[in-house]
mmCIF file of C-alpha atoms in Angstrom:
data_model
loop_
_atom_site.group_PDB
_atom_site.id
_atom_site.type_symbol
_atom_site.label_atom_id
_atom_site.label_comp_id
_atom_site.label_asym_id
_atom_site.label_seq_id
_atom_site.Cartn_x
_atom_site.Cartn_y
_atom_site.Cartn_z
ATOM 1 C CA VAL A 196 14.191 -4.261 -0.490
ATOM 2 C CA ALA A 197 17.433 -4.727 -2.433
ATOM 3 C CA HIS A 198 19.166 -2.191 -0.184
ATOM 4 C CA GLU A 199 17.909 -3.924 2.962
ATOM 5 C CA LEU A 200 19.241 -7.261 1.678
ATOM 6 C CA TYR A 201 22.563 -5.689 0.732
ATOM 7 C CA ILE A 202 22.962 -4.180 4.224
ATOM 8 C CA ASP A 203 21.824 -7.320 6.083
ATOM 9 C CA GLN A 204 21.695 -10.584 4.154
ATOM 10 C CA ASN A 205 19.793 -12.244 7.008
ATOM 11 C CA LYS A 206 16.810 -9.882 6.663
ATOM 12 C CA ARG A 207 13.431 -11.441 5.919
ATOM 13 C CA LEU A 208 10.924 -9.353 3.980
ATOM 14 C CA LEU A 209 7.309 -9.990 3.056
ATOM 15 C CA ILE A 210 5.699 -8.136 0.150
ATOM 16 C CA ILE A 211 1.907 -8.020 -0.150
ATOM 17 C CA SER A 212 0.220 -6.643 -3.253
ATOM 18 C CA LYS A 213 -3.002 -7.015 -5.248
ATOM 19 C CA SER A 214 -1.732 -9.416 -7.928
ATOM 20 C CA ARG A 215 0.778 -12.137 -8.679
ATOM 21 C CA GLU A 216 1.866 -10.276 -11.817
ATOM 22 C CA ARG A 217 2.780 -7.239 -9.731
ATOM 23 C CA ASN A 218 4.700 -9.430 -7.282
ATOM 24 C CA THR A 219 6.594 -11.136 -10.120
ATOM 25 C CA SER A 220 7.538 -7.751 -11.567
ATOM 26 C CA MET A 221 8.727 -6.415 -8.201
ATOM 27 C CA LEU A 222 10.809 -9.519 -7.442
ATOM 28 C CA SER A 223 12.408 -9.311 -10.883
ATOM 29 C CA GLU A 224 13.502 -5.723 -10.193
ATOM 30 C CA ILE A 225 14.798 -6.693 -6.742
ATOM 31 C CA VAL A 226 16.876 -9.509 -8.270
ATOM 32 C CA LYS A 227 18.369 -7.171 -10.902
ATOM 33 C CA SER A 228 19.368 -4.651 -8.226
ATOM 34 C CA CYS A 229 20.797 -7.317 -5.901
ATOM 35 C CA GLU A 230 22.821 -8.953 -8.670
ATOM 36 C CA ILE A 231 24.375 -5.594 -9.555
ATOM 37 C CA MET A 232 25.501 -5.434 -5.900
ATOM 38 C CA GLY A 233 26.986 -8.936 -6.122
ATOM 39 C CA LEU A 234 24.309 -10.879 -4.243
ATOM 40 C CA LYS A 235 23.413 -14.358 -5.484
ATOM 41 C CA PHE A 236 20.190 -16.296 -5.049
ATOM 42 C CA GLU A 237 19.633 -19.939 -4.209
ATOM 43 C CA ILE A 238 15.918 -19.563 -5.003
ATOM 44 C CA ASN A 239 14.651 -17.010 -7.505
ATOM 45 C CA ASN A 240 11.079 -17.453 -8.733
ATOM 46 C CA SER A 241 7.882 -15.448 -9.089
ATOM 47 C CA ASN A 242 7.056 -15.394 -5.365
ATOM 48 C CA THR A 243 10.233 -16.288 -3.464
ATOM 49 C CA LEU A 244 13.818 -15.070 -3.246
ATOM 50 C CA ARG A 245 16.377 -16.804 -1.074
ATOM 51 C CA LEU A 246 19.944 -15.550 -0.858
ATOM 52 C CA GLU A 247 22.704 -18.146 -1.055
ATOM 53 C CA GLY A 248 23.842 -19.250 2.395
ATOM 54 C CA LEU A 249 20.730 -18.066 4.240
ATOM 55 C CA GLN A 250 20.017 -20.125 7.350
ATOM 56 C CA GLY A 251 16.545 -20.995 8.667
ATOM 57 C CA LYS A 252 13.236 -21.843 7.051
ATOM 58 C CA ASP A 253 12.098 -18.340 6.101
ATOM 59 C CA ASN A 254 13.209 -16.988 2.723
ATOM 60 C CA SER A 255 14.843 -13.627 2.108
ATOM 61 C CA VAL A 256 11.799 -12.242 0.296
ATOM 62 C CA SER A 257 8.320 -13.708 -0.058
ATOM 63 C CA ALA A 258 5.662 -12.049 -2.191
ATOM 64 C CA VAL A 259 1.982 -12.873 -1.682
ATOM 65 C CA THR A 260 -1.323 -11.332 -2.668
ATOM 66 C CA ILE A 261 -3.791 -9.665 -0.332
ATOM 67 C CA GLY A 262 -6.052 -12.673 -0.957
ATOM 68 C CA THR A 263 -3.649 -15.019 0.860
ATOM 69 C CA VAL A 264 -5.601 -17.039 3.402
ATOM 70 C CA SER A 265 -3.129 -16.794 6.279
ATOM 71 C CA PHE A 266 -0.035 -14.824 7.092
ATOM 72 C CA ARG A 267 0.704 -16.785 10.257
ATOM 73 C CA GLY A 268 3.846 -18.915 10.422
ATOM 74 C CA ARG A 269 5.919 -16.248 8.720
ATOM 75 C CA HIS A 270 8.602 -14.309 10.550
ATOM 76 C CA PRO A 271 9.380 -11.209 8.484
ATOM 77 C CA ASP A 272 11.533 -8.384 9.764
ATOM 78 C CA ILE A 273 9.775 -5.962 7.412
ATOM 79 C CA ILE A 274 6.409 -6.145 5.639
ATOM 80 C CA ILE A 275 5.705 -4.009 2.577
ATOM 81 C CA CYS A 276 2.057 -3.541 1.565
ATOM 82 C CA ASP A 277 1.803 -2.187 -1.976
ATOM 83 C CA ASP A 278 -1.555 -0.724 -3.045
ATOM 84 C CA ILE A 279 -3.637 -3.194 -1.074
ATOM 85 C CA ILE A 280 -6.657 -0.887 -1.426
ATOM 86 C CA THR A 281 -7.568 0.872 -4.647
ATOM 87 C CA ILE A 282 -10.449 3.025 -5.869
ATOM 88 C CA GLU A 283 -11.898 0.060 -7.791
ATOM 89 C CA ASP A 284 -12.397 -2.091 -4.690
ATOM 90 C CA ALA A 285 -13.110 0.223 -1.796
ATOM 91 C CA GLY A 286 -16.300 -1.593 -0.773
ATOM 92 C CA GLU A 287 -17.039 -2.243 2.883
ATOM 93 C CA ALA A 288 -16.319 -5.996 2.764
ATOM 94 C CA ILE A 289 -12.872 -5.436 1.223
ATOM 95 C CA ARG A 290 -12.113 -2.584 3.632
ATOM 96 C CA ASN A 291 -12.982 -4.853 6.572
ATOM 97 C CA ARG A 292 -10.839 -7.686 5.180
ATOM 98 C CA VAL A 293 -7.852 -5.383 4.690
ATOM 99 C CA GLN A 294 -8.267 -4.079 8.255
ATOM 100 C CA LEU A 295 -8.284 -7.668 9.597
ATOM 101 C CA ILE A 296 -5.187 -8.495 7.537
ATOM 102 C CA TYR A 297 -3.406 -5.392 8.826
ATOM 103 C CA ASP A 298 -4.262 -6.387 12.406
ATOM 104 C CA GLU A 299 -2.728 -9.834 11.728
ATOM 105 C CA LEU A 300 0.379 -8.295 10.168
ATOM 106 C CA THR A 301 1.013 -6.136 13.239
ATOM 107 C CA LYS A 302 1.356 -9.373 15.222
ATOM 108 C CA LEU A 303 4.216 -10.478 12.938
ATOM 109 C CA THR A 304 6.327 -7.300 13.076
ATOM 110 C CA SER A 305 6.059 -3.619 13.914
ATOM 111 C CA GLU A 306 8.007 -2.729 10.756
ATOM 112 C CA ILE A 307 5.212 -2.338 8.201
ATOM 113 C CA VAL A 308 5.556 -0.104 5.157
ATOM 114 C CA ILE A 309 2.280 0.863 3.510
ATOM 115 C CA ILE A 310 2.364 2.227 -0.030
ATOM 116 C CA GLY A 311 -0.768 3.666 -1.596
ATOM 117 C CA GLN A 312 -3.346 6.364 -1.315
ATOM 118 C CA PRO A 313 -6.688 6.519 0.458
ATOM 119 C CA ALA A 314 -9.613 5.373 -1.660
ATOM 120 C CA HIS A 315 -12.441 5.719 0.861
ATOM 121 C CA PHE A 316 -12.968 7.966 3.882
ATOM 122 C CA ASN A 317 -13.103 4.884 6.132
ATOM 123 C CA ASP A 318 -10.369 2.643 4.688
ATOM 124 C CA LEU A 319 -7.142 1.556 6.374
ATOM 125 C CA TYR A 320 -5.080 4.325 4.778
ATOM 126 C CA ALA A 321 -7.492 7.028 5.929
ATOM 127 C CA LYS A 322 -7.495 5.608 9.471
ATOM 128 C CA LEU A 323 -3.698 5.433 9.658
ATOM 129 C CA ARG A 324 -2.849 8.831 8.134
ATOM 130 C CA PRO A 325 -3.616 10.915 11.254
ATOM 131 C CA ILE A 326 -1.836 8.571 13.680
ATOM 132 C CA LEU A 327 1.343 7.626 11.800
ATOM 133 C CA LYS A 328 4.422 9.500 12.937
ATOM 134 C CA ASN A 329 6.669 8.391 10.087
ATOM 135 C CA LYS A 330 4.953 8.974 6.783
ATOM 136 C CA LEU A 331 5.864 10.434 3.449
ATOM 137 C CA GLU A 332 3.022 11.968 1.496
ATOM 138 C CA VAL A 333 3.839 13.120 -2.014
ATOM 139 C CA PRO A 334 0.791 14.809 -3.549
ATOM 140 C CA TRP A 335 0.839 16.176 -7.082
ATOM 141 C CA GLY A 336 3.068 19.255 -7.247
ATOM 142 C CA SER A 337 5.557 18.047 -4.616
ATOM 143 C CA ILE A 338 8.023 16.816 -7.247
ATOM 144 C CA PRO A 339 7.128 18.652 -10.485
ATOM 145 C CA GLU A 340 9.526 16.542 -12.550
ATOM 146 C CA LEU A 341 7.431 13.454 -11.755
ATOM 147 C CA ASP A 342 3.992 15.026 -12.127
ATOM 148 C CA ILE A 343 1.796 13.721 -14.913
ATOM 149 C CA ASP A 344 -0.537 15.870 -16.996
ATOM 150 C CA LEU A 345 -3.825 15.863 -15.073
ATOM 151 C CA ASP A 346 -5.752 17.435 -17.962
ATOM 152 C CA ALA A 347 -4.617 14.564 -20.185
ATOM 153 C CA GLN A 348 -5.824 12.142 -17.499
ATOM 154 C CA ARG A 349 -9.222 13.845 -17.447
ATOM 155 C CA ASP A 350 -9.393 13.886 -21.256
ATOM 156 C CA ALA A 351 -8.613 10.155 -21.232
ATOM 157 C CA GLY A 352 -11.660 9.545 -19.041
ATOM 158 C CA VAL A 353 -10.031 9.143 -15.632
ATOM 159 C CA SER A 354 -12.636 10.112 -13.042
ATOM 160 C CA GLU A 355 -12.164 13.176 -10.893
ATOM 161 C CA ILE A 356 -12.621 10.993 -7.804
ATOM 162 C CA SER A 357 -9.660 8.862 -8.884
ATOM 163 C CA ILE A 358 -7.532 11.919 -9.704
ATOM 164 C CA GLN A 359 -8.276 13.542 -6.345
ATOM 165 C CA ALA A 360 -7.438 10.346 -4.434
ATOM 166 C CA SER A 361 -4.341 9.455 -6.437
ATOM 167 C CA TYR A 362 -2.730 12.867 -6.855
ATOM 168 C CA PHE A 363 -4.107 15.044 -4.046
ATOM 169 C CA LEU A 364 -4.824 12.406 -1.348
ATOM 170 C CA LYS A 365 -8.409 13.653 -1.054
ATOM 171 C CA ILE A 366 -10.979 11.027 -0.218
ATOM 172 C CA ALA A 367 -14.440 11.085 -1.755
ATOM 173 C CA ASN A 368 -17.364 10.324 0.516
ATOM 174 C CA LEU A 369 -19.512 9.204 -2.430
ATOM 175 C CA GLY A 370 -22.768 10.388 -0.878
ATOM 176 C CA ASN A 371 -22.802 8.184 2.223
ATOM 177 C CA GLN A 372 -22.306 10.839 4.856
ATOM 178 C CA PRO A 373 -25.145 12.746 6.511
ATOM 179 C CA PHE A 374 -25.537 16.250 5.075
ATOM 180 C CA GLU A 375 -22.865 15.607 2.411
ATOM 181 C CA LYS A 376 -25.167 16.529 -0.454
ATOM 182 C CA ILE A 377 -26.315 19.778 1.175
ATOM 183 C CA LYS A 378 -24.593 22.637 -0.649
ATOM 184 C CA PHE A 379 -26.191 25.500 1.284
ATOM 185 C CA ILE A 380 -28.939 26.136 3.824
ATOM 186 C CA ASP A 381 -31.597 28.604 2.754
ATOM 187 C CA ALA A 382 -33.585 28.641 5.996
ATOM 188 C CA TYR A 383 -32.870 28.329 9.689
ATOM 189 C CA PRO A 384 -35.256 27.015 12.356
ATOM 190 C CA GLN A 385 -36.939 29.617 14.539
ATOM 191 C CA VAL A 386 -35.475 29.762 18.030
ATOM 192 C CA ALA A 387 -37.968 30.561 20.776
#
């Protein structure tokens, strides 16, 4: 985001995440990076950044949560969705809400960056993975210097489902799919 603002100070960006605390933290880091590059802000708070001299009603960066009622009326050039689905809330109602939100976001701009990992075989991430042309997937082992100790994660009580989703991009079906629990077939029907 800081780089985009440095390159084009008229850019408008919208950040969507799960929590206000996360948004505040991200905006703080963006401000630090921009100030190092000499950019100054007219507005700098926990959900809005506005570069000095910016024209128009939209701010440089707005940060909202996934629970925001409406995204209409905004005119972002780029939207960044940060972990809008997680393992903890992969229920059907939330998956449907996130899908509806994504559909609304595509009406605002075609430049949407989605950060996260699939949490359910039928969530937005899982649906988009096969059709996206520009994607960067970084499973565990891709950058060994950044890999965490998976055995330590397991010893700390992190579930295998969470580890597989987070570090190997493998989605658990959690027993909802037909025949999922069948490990082997010990008999075959007679064919006449």
